[in-house]
XYZ file of C-alpha atoms in Angstrom:
772
model
C 76.284 33.006 -13.995
C 79.041 31.600 -11.769
C 77.390 33.241 -8.773
C 74.060 31.526 -9.535
C 75.798 28.196 -10.030
C 77.632 28.674 -6.739
C 74.452 29.410 -4.817
C 72.639 26.493 -6.472
C 75.475 24.137 -5.592
C 75.557 25.385 -2.012
C 71.814 24.808 -1.712
C 72.112 21.228 -2.979
C 74.983 20.532 -0.612
C 73.083 21.972 2.325
C 70.125 19.728 1.520
C 72.409 16.730 1.267
C 74.099 17.515 4.559
C 70.746 18.023 6.278
C 69.398 14.749 4.921
C 72.559 12.981 5.970
C 72.408 14.476 9.437
C 68.805 13.328 9.818
C 69.206 9.860 8.357
C 72.706 8.825 9.436
C 73.843 11.022 12.298
C 77.435 10.666 13.366
C 78.785 9.751 9.916
C 81.894 11.780 9.509
C 83.144 10.562 6.167
C 81.520 9.715 2.831
C 83.210 7.929 -0.125
C 82.329 9.204 -3.626
C 82.588 7.005 -6.670
C 83.244 8.559 -10.072
C 80.610 9.053 -12.767
C 80.762 10.217 -16.336
C 82.508 13.564 -16.854
C 85.948 14.968 -17.308
C 88.973 13.122 -16.122
C 89.677 15.773 -13.491
C 86.120 15.503 -12.155
C 86.374 11.699 -12.165
C 89.630 11.950 -10.264
C 88.068 14.388 -7.791
C 85.013 12.162 -7.299
C 87.207 9.260 -6.275
C 88.598 11.292 -3.362
C 86.525 10.845 -0.123
C 84.929 14.017 1.182
C 85.347 14.651 4.918
C 82.302 16.423 6.339
C 82.962 18.857 9.167
C 81.589 17.999 12.593
C 79.862 21.343 13.070
C 77.620 22.020 10.066
C 77.094 25.768 9.917
C 76.410 28.018 6.889
C 80.026 29.177 6.978
C 81.477 25.655 6.979
C 79.052 24.620 4.214
C 80.147 27.512 1.988
C 83.765 26.743 2.679
C 83.225 23.086 1.783
C 81.291 23.899 -1.399
C 84.029 26.169 -2.567
C 86.452 23.245 -2.495
C 84.184 20.671 -4.254
C 83.573 20.148 -7.895
C 80.102 19.939 -9.419
C 80.489 16.185 -9.889
C 81.314 15.704 -6.208
C 78.290 17.740 -5.152
C 75.973 15.712 -7.393
C 77.400 12.438 -6.188
C 77.094 13.511 -2.526
C 73.459 14.495 -3.074
C 72.632 11.174 -4.758
C 74.200 9.132 -1.980
C 72.344 11.111 0.699
C 69.034 10.668 -1.124
C 69.688 6.925 -1.504
C 70.448 6.676 2.230
C 67.217 8.505 3.116
C 65.185 6.244 0.797
C 66.763 3.115 2.265
C 66.017 4.272 5.842
C 62.391 5.108 5.010
C 61.974 1.713 3.355
C 63.414 -0.016 6.415
C 61.226 1.969 8.831
C 58.129 1.496 6.670
C 58.532 -2.255 6.419
C 56.360 -4.151 8.820
C 58.176 -6.255 11.324
C 57.222 -9.824 12.104
C 54.042 -10.436 14.084
C 53.994 -11.767 17.623
C 53.304 -15.368 16.659
C 55.880 -15.241 13.910
C 58.447 -13.781 16.293
C 57.776 -16.442 18.929
C 57.903 -19.170 16.312
C 61.217 -18.002 14.926
C 62.646 -17.616 18.452
C 61.599 -21.124 19.435
C 63.102 -22.482 16.218
C 66.284 -20.671 17.161
C 66.261 -22.361 20.561
C 65.774 -25.708 18.856
C 68.768 -24.881 16.683
C 70.835 -24.086 19.778
C 69.867 -27.412 21.321
C 70.829 -29.255 18.126
C 74.166 -27.436 18.010
C 74.792 -28.303 21.658
C 73.972 -31.973 21.061
C 76.180 -32.239 18.007
C 78.866 -30.191 19.746
C 79.313 -32.625 22.647
C 82.265 -34.399 20.987
C 84.019 -31.036 20.577
C 83.824 -30.058 24.254
C 86.977 -31.876 25.278
C 88.814 -30.800 22.162
C 87.980 -27.125 22.845
C 89.151 -27.472 26.442
C 92.327 -29.175 25.309
C 92.874 -26.468 22.696
C 92.480 -23.694 25.259
C 94.712 -25.433 27.797
C 97.395 -26.224 25.222
C 97.403 -22.641 23.995
C 97.736 -21.385 27.570
C 100.645 -23.734 28.343
C 102.375 -22.980 25.042
C 102.272 -19.253 25.759
C 103.677 -19.568 29.285
C 105.477 -22.897 29.399
C 105.472 -25.410 32.215
C 107.350 -23.148 34.604
C 104.987 -20.295 33.826
C 101.991 -22.434 34.775
C 103.642 -23.389 38.061
C 104.402 -19.743 38.810
C 100.794 -18.725 38.169
C 99.598 -21.507 40.479
C 102.064 -20.375 43.146
C 100.949 -16.742 42.815
C 97.344 -17.787 43.228
C 98.099 -19.967 46.276
C 100.166 -17.225 47.932
C 97.407 -14.673 47.316
C 94.786 -17.021 48.835
C 96.936 -17.720 51.921
C 97.649 -14.023 52.525
C 93.966 -13.187 52.077
C 92.936 -15.864 54.595
C 95.503 -14.588 57.117
C 94.142 -11.040 56.754
C 90.601 -12.335 57.207
C 91.651 -14.257 60.325
C 93.059 -11.063 61.838
C 89.762 -9.262 61.277
C 87.708 -12.072 62.815
C 90.006 -12.162 65.856
C 89.407 -8.464 66.394
C 85.686 -9.230 66.567
C 86.086 -12.167 68.971
C 83.594 -10.580 71.366
C 80.856 -10.802 68.748
C 81.815 -14.392 67.919
C 81.539 -15.478 71.569
C 78.205 -13.685 71.901
C 76.880 -15.487 68.830
C 78.122 -18.887 69.996
C 76.801 -18.467 73.550
C 73.369 -17.127 72.556
C 70.629 -19.587 73.410
C 66.905 -19.050 72.656
C 66.921 -15.323 71.812
C 64.052 -13.284 73.175
C 62.007 -12.051 70.242
C 62.704 -11.119 66.651
C 64.822 -8.074 67.421
C 67.363 -10.066 69.414
C 67.390 -12.758 66.723
C 68.092 -10.151 64.046
C 70.821 -8.671 66.217
C 72.622 -12.001 66.540
C 72.180 -12.940 62.876
C 73.159 -9.445 61.755
C 76.394 -9.577 63.737
C 77.234 -12.998 62.292
C 76.477 -11.785 58.768
C 78.605 -8.671 59.246
C 81.473 -10.806 60.514
C 81.300 -13.113 57.507
C 80.857 -10.316 54.967
C 83.556 -8.194 56.575
C 86.033 -11.055 56.556
C 85.097 -11.927 52.972
C 85.570 -8.315 51.893
C 89.014 -8.166 53.499
C 89.917 -11.516 51.901
C 88.831 -10.316 48.470
C 90.630 -6.969 48.715
C 93.901 -8.404 50.011
C 93.906 -11.317 47.567
C 93.202 -9.016 44.646
C 95.985 -6.646 45.716
C 98.468 -9.510 46.009
C 97.491 -10.771 42.545
C 98.000 -7.324 41.064
C 101.441 -7.121 42.679
C 102.769 -10.624 41.957
C 100.989 -12.059 38.939
C 102.149 -11.249 35.371
C 99.999 -8.850 33.393
C 98.657 -11.484 31.017
C 97.481 -13.678 33.943
C 95.743 -10.991 35.984
C 92.303 -11.451 34.340
C 92.308 -15.229 34.936
C 93.169 -15.284 38.637
C 90.374 -12.907 39.772
C 88.003 -14.967 37.620
C 88.956 -18.094 39.555
C 88.792 -16.364 42.924
C 85.435 -14.656 42.339
C 83.531 -17.640 40.946
C 85.021 -20.478 42.987
C 85.637 -18.796 46.351
C 83.933 -15.424 46.799
C 80.498 -16.159 45.312
C 80.053 -19.539 47.104
C 81.065 -17.994 50.423
C 78.709 -15.071 49.836
C 75.831 -17.464 49.158
C 76.725 -19.410 52.313
C 76.579 -16.236 54.408
C 73.198 -15.174 53.014
C 71.673 -18.651 53.317
C 72.910 -19.035 56.888
C 71.368 -15.672 57.731
C 67.960 -16.691 56.399
C 67.735 -20.433 57.105
C 70.184 -20.969 60.006
C 70.489 -24.706 59.181
C 72.289 -25.560 62.435
C 70.459 -23.096 64.710
C 66.665 -23.558 64.557
C 66.264 -21.012 67.367
C 67.728 -18.321 65.079
C 65.813 -19.305 61.942
C 63.924 -16.373 60.390
C 61.774 -18.408 58.015
C 59.204 -20.958 59.139
C 60.401 -24.361 57.964
C 61.728 -27.646 59.292
C 65.376 -28.596 59.864
C 65.532 -30.995 56.900
C 64.366 -28.319 54.441
C 66.790 -25.719 55.825
C 69.794 -28.070 55.584
C 68.724 -29.436 52.194
C 68.343 -25.969 50.642
C 71.672 -24.896 52.195
C 73.562 -27.813 50.627
C 71.839 -27.710 47.263
C 72.238 -23.971 46.709
C 75.941 -24.239 47.495
C 76.322 -26.984 44.891
C 74.394 -24.964 42.299
C 76.494 -21.869 42.942
C 79.695 -23.882 42.578
C 78.463 -25.396 39.314
C 77.562 -21.974 37.915
C 80.933 -20.631 39.066
C 82.744 -23.518 37.346
C 80.803 -22.811 34.157
C 81.774 -19.133 34.299
C 85.440 -20.037 34.882
C 85.609 -22.488 31.953
C 83.795 -20.161 29.556
C 85.868 -17.177 30.690
C 89.104 -19.152 30.322
C 88.176 -20.156 26.777
C 87.310 -16.558 25.876
C 90.677 -15.392 27.253
C 92.272 -17.868 24.869
C 90.296 -16.466 21.939
C 87.584 -19.161 21.821
C 84.096 -17.559 22.043
C 81.578 -19.362 24.223
C 79.289 -19.823 21.210
C 81.869 -22.165 19.696
C 81.620 -24.590 22.625
C 78.553 -26.463 23.850
C 79.958 -26.706 27.381
C 78.318 -23.471 28.527
C 74.895 -24.601 27.329
C 75.083 -27.957 29.114
C 76.441 -26.534 32.370
C 73.676 -23.934 32.447
C 71.037 -26.556 31.663
C 72.368 -28.847 34.401
C 72.237 -26.001 36.937
C 68.639 -25.184 35.902
C 67.544 -28.819 36.245
C 69.368 -29.083 39.580
C 67.523 -25.997 40.813
C 64.170 -27.441 39.701
C 64.989 -30.679 41.499
C 65.782 -28.726 44.674
C 62.498 -26.829 44.473
C 60.557 -30.052 43.954
C 62.176 -31.931 46.838
C 61.767 -28.969 49.209
C 58.222 -28.097 48.073
C 56.594 -28.789 51.444
C 59.145 -26.703 53.293
C 58.800 -23.899 50.756
C 55.025 -23.933 51.238
C 55.503 -23.604 54.986
C 57.851 -20.660 54.362
C 55.227 -18.921 52.248
C 52.528 -19.661 54.831
C 54.758 -18.357 57.583
C 53.224 -20.483 60.329
C 50.084 -18.356 60.249
C 47.255 -20.338 61.840
C 44.741 -17.701 60.725
C 45.664 -17.895 57.035
C 42.791 -17.794 54.595
C 42.034 -20.493 52.042
C 43.503 -18.271 49.307
C 46.769 -17.858 51.227
C 46.997 -21.602 51.787
C 46.363 -22.231 48.100
C 49.097 -19.758 47.133
C 51.498 -21.427 49.556
C 50.865 -24.836 48.020
C 51.194 -23.488 44.475
C 54.388 -21.475 45.054
C 56.925 -24.336 44.523
C 55.351 -25.148 41.163
C 55.277 -21.454 40.271
C 58.978 -21.234 41.110
C 59.797 -24.252 38.922
C 57.838 -22.810 35.988
C 59.496 -19.396 36.484
C 62.963 -20.953 36.400
C 62.213 -22.881 33.213
C 60.635 -19.861 31.508
C 63.611 -17.671 32.452
C 65.979 -20.232 30.946
C 63.841 -20.334 27.789
C 63.853 -16.527 27.493
C 67.632 -16.456 27.899
C 68.053 -19.094 25.195
C 65.681 -17.179 22.884
C 67.817 -14.071 23.367
C 70.953 -16.071 22.611
C 69.306 -17.512 19.502
C 68.523 -13.969 18.332
C 72.167 -13.013 18.765
C 71.434 -10.314 21.372
C 74.216 -11.243 23.756
C 74.305 -7.687 25.056
C 70.932 -8.206 26.773
C 72.214 -10.913 29.099
C 75.863 -10.040 29.506
C 75.235 -8.858 33.113
C 73.612 -12.085 34.292
C 70.019 -10.873 33.974
C 68.694 -14.424 33.987
C 70.388 -15.265 37.295
C 69.128 -12.076 38.957
C 65.568 -12.669 37.731
C 65.480 -16.212 39.073
C 66.980 -15.063 42.367
C 64.388 -12.319 42.843
C 61.502 -14.694 42.108
C 62.866 -17.429 44.372
C 63.474 -15.048 47.274
C 59.920 -13.685 47.132
C 58.789 -15.892 50.092
C 61.702 -14.600 52.144
C 60.641 -11.042 51.387
C 57.089 -11.986 52.353
C 58.390 -13.356 55.643
C 60.128 -10.032 56.230
C 56.846 -8.235 55.593
C 55.001 -10.380 58.119
C 57.783 -9.894 60.666
C 57.663 -6.139 60.269
C 53.878 -6.171 60.582
C 54.112 -7.947 63.937
C 56.179 -5.050 65.259
C 54.551 -2.163 63.393
C 50.885 -3.012 63.909
C 49.445 -1.038 66.854
C 48.628 -3.073 69.970
C 45.100 -4.336 70.512
C 42.835 -1.723 72.021
C 40.072 -2.856 74.310
C 39.071 -6.346 75.342
C 36.699 -8.995 74.135
C 35.936 -10.796 70.917
C 35.269 -7.588 69.002
C 38.648 -6.081 69.899
C 40.421 -9.331 68.940
C 38.601 -9.489 65.600
C 39.537 -5.863 64.903
C 43.182 -6.590 65.766
C 43.296 -9.597 63.415
C 41.667 -7.573 60.633
C 44.219 -4.787 61.138
C 47.130 -7.245 60.888
C 45.742 -8.735 57.676
C 45.358 -5.256 56.179
C 48.954 -4.360 57.047
C 50.155 -7.622 55.484
C 48.175 -6.980 52.290
C 49.581 -3.447 52.041
C 53.111 -4.781 52.539
C 52.585 -7.463 49.897
C 51.290 -4.909 47.391
C 54.404 -2.780 47.951
C 56.558 -5.915 47.700
C 54.975 -6.919 44.378
C 55.589 -3.415 43.009
C 59.195 -3.583 44.182
C 59.710 -6.973 42.490
C 58.299 -5.707 39.179
C 60.505 -2.592 39.289
C 63.571 -4.646 40.273
C 63.108 -7.114 37.402
C 62.559 -4.223 34.984
C 65.797 -2.593 36.162
C 67.657 -5.892 35.830
C 66.641 -6.041 32.164
C 67.463 -2.325 31.688
C 63.900 -1.334 30.816
C 63.824 2.465 30.509
C 60.313 3.717 31.199
C 61.081 7.163 29.782
C 61.884 5.703 26.357
C 58.999 3.262 26.134
C 56.517 5.888 25.003
C 58.630 6.788 21.968
C 59.263 3.206 20.908
C 57.324 1.024 18.529
C 53.724 -0.049 18.817
C 54.394 -3.271 20.675
C 56.693 -1.587 23.145
C 54.168 1.217 23.651
C 51.510 -1.385 24.430
C 53.873 -2.970 26.940
C 54.537 0.464 28.417
C 50.804 1.087 28.768
C 50.433 -2.260 30.491
C 53.183 -1.323 32.943
C 51.499 2.000 33.654
C 48.101 0.344 34.076
C 49.623 -2.139 36.530
C 51.090 0.720 38.537
C 47.735 2.560 38.474
C 45.908 -0.543 39.679
C 48.546 -1.100 42.370
C 48.199 2.506 43.531
C 44.405 2.187 43.593
C 44.669 -1.041 45.571
C 46.985 0.590 48.101
C 44.565 3.499 48.543
C 41.717 0.979 48.925
C 43.587 -0.924 51.642
C 44.670 2.219 53.523
C 41.162 3.728 53.522
C 39.551 0.410 54.474
C 42.125 -0.114 57.226
C 41.462 3.320 58.724
C 37.674 2.944 58.596
C 37.750 -0.578 60.057
C 40.003 0.489 62.915
C 37.847 3.511 63.644
C 34.704 1.391 63.483
C 36.201 -1.225 65.805
C 37.220 1.480 68.282
C 33.714 2.918 68.282
C 32.051 -0.475 68.699
C 34.456 -1.515 71.457
C 33.882 1.760 73.297
C 30.125 1.185 73.038
C 30.456 -2.240 74.670
C 29.254 -4.368 71.766
C 29.973 -8.072 72.180
C 30.184 -10.425 69.232
C 29.767 -13.485 71.460
C 26.399 -12.366 72.878
C 23.810 -14.909 71.766
C 20.812 -12.615 72.077
C 21.165 -8.826 72.125
C 19.522 -7.284 75.169
C 19.527 -10.468 77.209
C 16.756 -11.997 75.144
C 14.376 -9.078 75.686
C 15.548 -6.718 72.964
C 17.174 -3.343 73.288
C 20.867 -4.187 73.112
C 23.636 -1.630 73.487
C 23.469 1.012 70.789
C 26.528 2.031 68.857
C 27.816 5.562 68.433
C 26.729 7.868 65.679
C 30.094 7.442 63.951
C 29.845 3.645 64.059
C 26.488 3.918 62.304
C 27.710 6.200 59.527
C 31.148 4.620 58.930
C 29.885 1.496 57.083
C 28.107 3.725 54.572
C 31.218 5.905 54.245
C 33.279 2.758 53.667
C 31.024 1.613 50.827
C 31.032 5.067 49.227
C 34.814 5.360 49.508
C 35.414 1.924 47.990
C 33.071 2.617 45.080
C 34.779 5.976 44.490
C 38.258 4.409 44.527
C 37.236 1.722 42.049
C 35.578 4.264 39.742
C 38.499 6.697 39.778
C 41.056 3.905 39.254
C 39.133 2.484 36.295
C 38.711 5.925 34.711
C 42.407 6.749 35.095
C 43.372 3.363 33.623
C 41.017 3.860 30.661
C 42.379 7.352 30.095
C 45.922 5.959 30.160
C 44.915 3.468 27.456
C 43.977 6.380 25.204
C 40.209 6.121 25.691
C 38.388 9.429 25.962
C 36.510 9.221 29.282
C 34.497 12.426 28.726
C 31.641 10.573 26.943
C 31.656 8.027 29.756
C 31.202 10.740 32.356
C 28.445 12.376 30.327
C 26.733 9.028 29.776
C 26.948 8.240 33.502
C 25.250 11.556 34.256
C 22.455 10.846 31.793
C 21.960 7.316 33.136
C 21.860 8.654 36.684
C 19.247 11.229 35.708
C 17.138 8.559 33.998
C 17.364 6.319 37.053
C 16.363 9.246 39.225
C 13.178 9.844 37.233
C 12.350 6.145 36.849
C 12.981 5.132 40.445
C 11.415 7.882 42.509
C 10.669 5.488 45.361
C 14.333 4.512 45.546
C 15.352 8.164 45.579
C 12.787 8.865 48.310
C 14.188 6.050 50.431
C 17.778 7.259 50.006
C 16.947 10.896 50.771
C 14.839 9.937 53.789
C 17.652 7.760 55.073
C 20.130 10.622 54.768
C 17.880 12.870 56.838
C 17.362 10.156 59.453
C 21.134 9.779 59.722
C 21.649 13.531 59.896
C 19.071 13.722 62.693
C 20.781 10.838 64.500
C 17.397 9.149 64.880
C 18.829 5.665 65.376
C 22.087 3.787 65.519
C 23.226 0.217 65.071
C 22.317 -1.851 68.138
C 19.475 0.357 69.385
C 16.019 -0.977 70.139
C 13.361 0.737 67.991
C 9.641 0.698 67.588
C 8.492 1.669 64.076
C 4.770 1.636 63.401
C 4.171 -1.355 65.664
C 7.320 -3.220 64.592
C 9.954 -3.613 67.304
C 13.500 -4.883 67.138
C 17.191 -4.109 67.411
C 18.884 -2.253 64.554
C 21.128 -4.893 63.037
C 22.155 -3.354 59.725
C 21.860 0.016 58.002
C 22.148 0.279 54.220
C 21.685 3.101 51.744
C 17.926 2.599 51.329
C 16.721 0.541 54.304
C 17.412 -0.718 57.784
C 16.983 -4.142 59.324
C 15.351 -4.726 62.709
C 15.821 -8.049 64.427
C 13.131 -8.991 66.887
C 14.371 -10.512 70.147
C 12.630 -13.769 69.146
C 14.593 -13.986 65.883
C 12.617 -12.529 62.923
C 14.291 -9.797 60.858
C 12.232 -6.875 59.540
C 13.555 -4.866 56.562
C 11.993 -1.395 56.485
C 12.714 1.151 53.704
C 13.427 4.634 55.016
C 10.661 6.171 52.950
C 8.030 4.059 54.729
C 8.986 5.104 58.262
C 6.284 7.426 59.663
C 7.671 7.681 63.209
C 10.607 6.191 65.112
C 10.478 5.385 68.831
C 13.976 4.837 70.173
C 14.052 2.804 73.400
C 17.848 2.703 73.725
C 19.007 6.300 73.715
C 21.077 7.548 76.629
C 19.279 5.802 79.564
C 16.317 3.595 80.608
C 14.182 3.505 83.750
C 12.881 0.159 84.958
C 10.008 0.096 87.483
C 9.298 -3.119 89.394
C 6.063 -3.897 91.261
C 5.622 -6.320 94.162
C 2.383 -7.331 95.952
C 2.629 -7.979 99.733
C -0.049 -8.859 102.268
C -2.117 -6.142 103.967
C -0.375 -6.555 107.312
C 3.130 -5.916 105.872
C 5.205 -3.043 107.338
C 5.676 -0.710 104.351
C 8.514 1.215 106.015
C 10.409 -2.031 106.511
C 9.982 -2.834 102.840
C 11.342 0.614 101.996
C 14.454 -0.013 104.134
C 14.982 -3.398 102.492
C 14.801 -1.824 99.017
C 17.371 0.748 100.128
C 19.664 -2.041 101.295
C 19.318 -3.779 97.916
C 20.242 -0.492 96.212
C 23.477 -0.337 98.234
C 24.315 -3.968 97.498
C 23.947 -3.769 93.709
C 26.303 -0.790 93.587
C 29.040 -3.228 94.586
C 28.070 -5.793 91.925
C 30.178 -6.325 88.746
C 27.616 -4.430 86.685
C 27.670 -1.376 88.969
C 29.186 0.802 86.232
C 26.081 0.209 84.115
C 23.800 1.675 86.800
C 23.018 5.370 86.515
C 20.660 5.570 89.501
C 20.529 2.677 91.935
C 17.444 0.749 92.969
C 15.189 2.563 95.456
C 11.618 2.406 96.746
C 8.778 4.471 95.369
C 6.423 3.588 98.205
C 2.924 2.207 97.887
C 1.772 2.174 94.300
C -1.704 0.662 94.657
C -3.994 -1.463 96.862
C -6.227 -4.189 95.487
C -8.253 -7.080 96.808
C -5.126 -9.203 97.157
C -2.744 -6.915 99.007
C -0.549 -3.834 98.888
C 1.435 -3.097 95.706
C 4.823 -1.489 96.402
C 7.125 -0.290 93.617
C 10.832 0.287 93.172
C 12.865 1.637 90.246
C 16.407 2.070 88.919
C 18.039 3.821 85.963
C 20.619 2.031 83.809
C 22.389 2.153 80.502
C 20.369 0.873 77.537
C 20.626 -2.855 77.079
C 21.958 -3.473 80.591
C 18.629 -3.198 82.364
C 17.594 -6.806 81.804
C 20.514 -8.318 83.641
C 20.135 -5.826 86.489
C 16.391 -6.481 86.701
C 16.908 -10.234 87.034
C 19.416 -9.728 89.815
C 17.131 -7.266 91.630
C 14.234 -9.773 91.485
C 16.466 -12.464 92.979
C 17.683 -10.124 95.752
C 14.157 -9.008 96.641
C 12.965 -12.604 96.925
C 15.921 -13.545 99.100
C 15.717 -10.544 101.447
C 11.943 -10.917 101.834
C 12.402 -14.545 102.817
C 15.094 -13.615 105.352
C 12.804 -11.007 106.975
C 9.636 -13.112 107.004
C 7.784 -11.185 104.307
C 5.687 -13.206 101.927
C 4.306 -12.222 98.541
C 0.502 -11.902 98.439
C -1.359 -14.250 96.128
C -4.969 -14.756 95.192
C -7.022 -17.358 97.121
C -10.440 -18.944 96.435
C -12.465 -19.981 99.513
C -15.576 -22.178 99.179
C -18.013 -22.552 102.088
C -19.929 -25.892 101.976
C -23.287 -26.297 103.838
C -23.793 -29.219 106.216
C -25.391 -32.176 104.472
C -26.300 -35.706 105.126
C -23.807 -38.413 104.525
C -25.987 -39.601 101.660
C -25.511 -36.256 100.016
C -21.711 -36.209 100.326
C -21.177 -37.057 96.667
C -23.584 -34.375 95.508
C -21.974 -31.886 97.869
C -18.535 -32.644 96.485
C -19.783 -32.130 92.940
C -21.347 -28.839 93.923
C -18.083 -27.732 95.555
C -16.095 -28.569 92.460
C -18.521 -26.629 90.255
C -18.386 -23.647 92.597
C -14.562 -23.708 92.582
C -14.478 -23.912 88.793
C -16.841 -20.917 88.524
C -14.716 -18.900 90.947
C -11.543 -19.644 89.002
C -13.197 -18.674 85.735
C -14.386 -15.394 87.294
C -10.843 -14.655 88.530
C -9.316 -15.289 85.093
C -11.823 -13.007 83.393
C -11.143 -10.263 85.926
C -7.379 -10.479 85.307
C -7.910 -10.283 81.555
C -10.073 -7.185 81.984
C -7.345 -5.563 84.098
C -4.789 -6.414 81.411
C -6.888 -4.727 78.728
C -7.739 -7.921 76.816
C -11.236 -8.980 75.769
C -12.431 -12.180 77.469
C -13.383 -15.068 75.243
């Protein structure tokens, strides 16, 4: 019987220990209160039971053997009550979002009321802290502390002066530098000046701190570093950083694009704000060292509020200069970039106010641990320095972007597009960096978000979705950048000119692009659609949505579209085969079933031909029976000239040969494949001898060469006394009496009119047209 009771008691104790370990881990001691029973059991139950740290079967048996039945029952009841209380707390629904925001804002209102009513106590709290400090140390003690601090500052400044003297070469180089050549030299000069200032400040801080540790009493050591850090080190650090970025006295070294007034104004105002914040930290820290928590004094609230309002005032006064910083002096900025630049100062003001409100809401909730590292200051600093980071991105792009390849308007447009793509990629990375930096400032642990509550899990999903969208956007920009650069290279190599008013010199048949330049726009569209689709599917899957039905539904919809739009499918398939066969390219001059024009645009289902007179013809691929390409590889132009019957044909042949030599020295000589030469007598008619010449040129270049050849032939014929043959009408008039002169003139006019009409009809017959 005792054995059964022992095992039963051990089982109950094990359950209690397990429940206690699950519900309240880390509790090492439990107090037991007595219940009804024997006096010995009541006495035993009043004794606290120390649970061993390592709960093993052996330690449990050993513990059970030393406990009474009353102690075991009491331990089990307490563990069960603890488990029930924890389950009730976890099962209770927390406040909703609106309720939480409402309570937080009410808490902020309460803080403001406390600060207003606590204004009369500010001086009394300061007097209390000062009196307590003087009472503890006495008048002589206060003088000694002041002397220690002064000696430490003097020794630190002397050590800093020694370091700066060792770097006198750098100082002279910085002072003598005038109008640095380029960004790299500017960064070199500013970097050396910043290193000098930071190095001297570091030596000052280290030496001063060492002297304080050696001389100052133990109870004063926390106060003196507090004074030095907030009133000396931090202001000097802000001065060094601001001088590096804004160079208020050296416009030639200024990294950001702004005017002198804005640079000097921001430099002065930020120094004042830093000093005010440092003074607030010193006063609050001094009161805490004297045992007065900062929540008992309204001074901290008002100093922080004054610094926030001062910062907002600075942003408002310098709004035009801040907009110019964001714009970066970019004359090619888009309307969106200009709008963002104008809106940034107001965004900064709102961000500062919202950060202050969040900090006050945290203080109202009593979570001082969330802001004990100055998270609010860091957040505001990161948001305010975003334009400076953007300036750094643009500066890096100017040096990282590849140089312009080729010449002309097309190459310049491609270069500008490449720069904008690099800037957008840099800004996307910068935005990701800012989000991650702010999350780290507030100690947001991404690995623990998934196991947190519902609201935190939703926030975690939003973070992940933002990262997915950012990654998709980066892939979009990189792919688009590569395709655009490749397309620009192909078009530049093909000799396309964006400034040409009429492709082909007004006659059609402009320069055709390469096969790759024809296919790349379609590849770009397909790649962009694929990136968007994949990004959306991954984001939906991250939100917990099963994307398998979506994929199946997309397949079914695609099949239904395929059956219902057979003509569309025929056009797309025909277009793919035309592209595979390399039947035409952008810029080539085609003839399709009587329709002529230059290929201006190729889409998935059709192409557009622009006639040299302006009209645009859109032809679906499925309706193309035959394609005649007049711009592939080369063109031959044959020119005919009619000379009188008595012309020396051999002389004409020599003149044509001379023209062929001359045009090979013209600016367009590289566009000639075979120079102009004579083909001899082509035909003889009733007017004269028809001689012909020809040349071979690159497609689209023949019209300019033809015009020049016509002009040269006319000039050289005139110089050598050769005239062009032309049709003549001769009318023979019979002799008549003077009284019949009028009738003879009328008859001559009628005869001339009939001859002209006969000549016109003959020319129309030769041209293949039907006379009217």
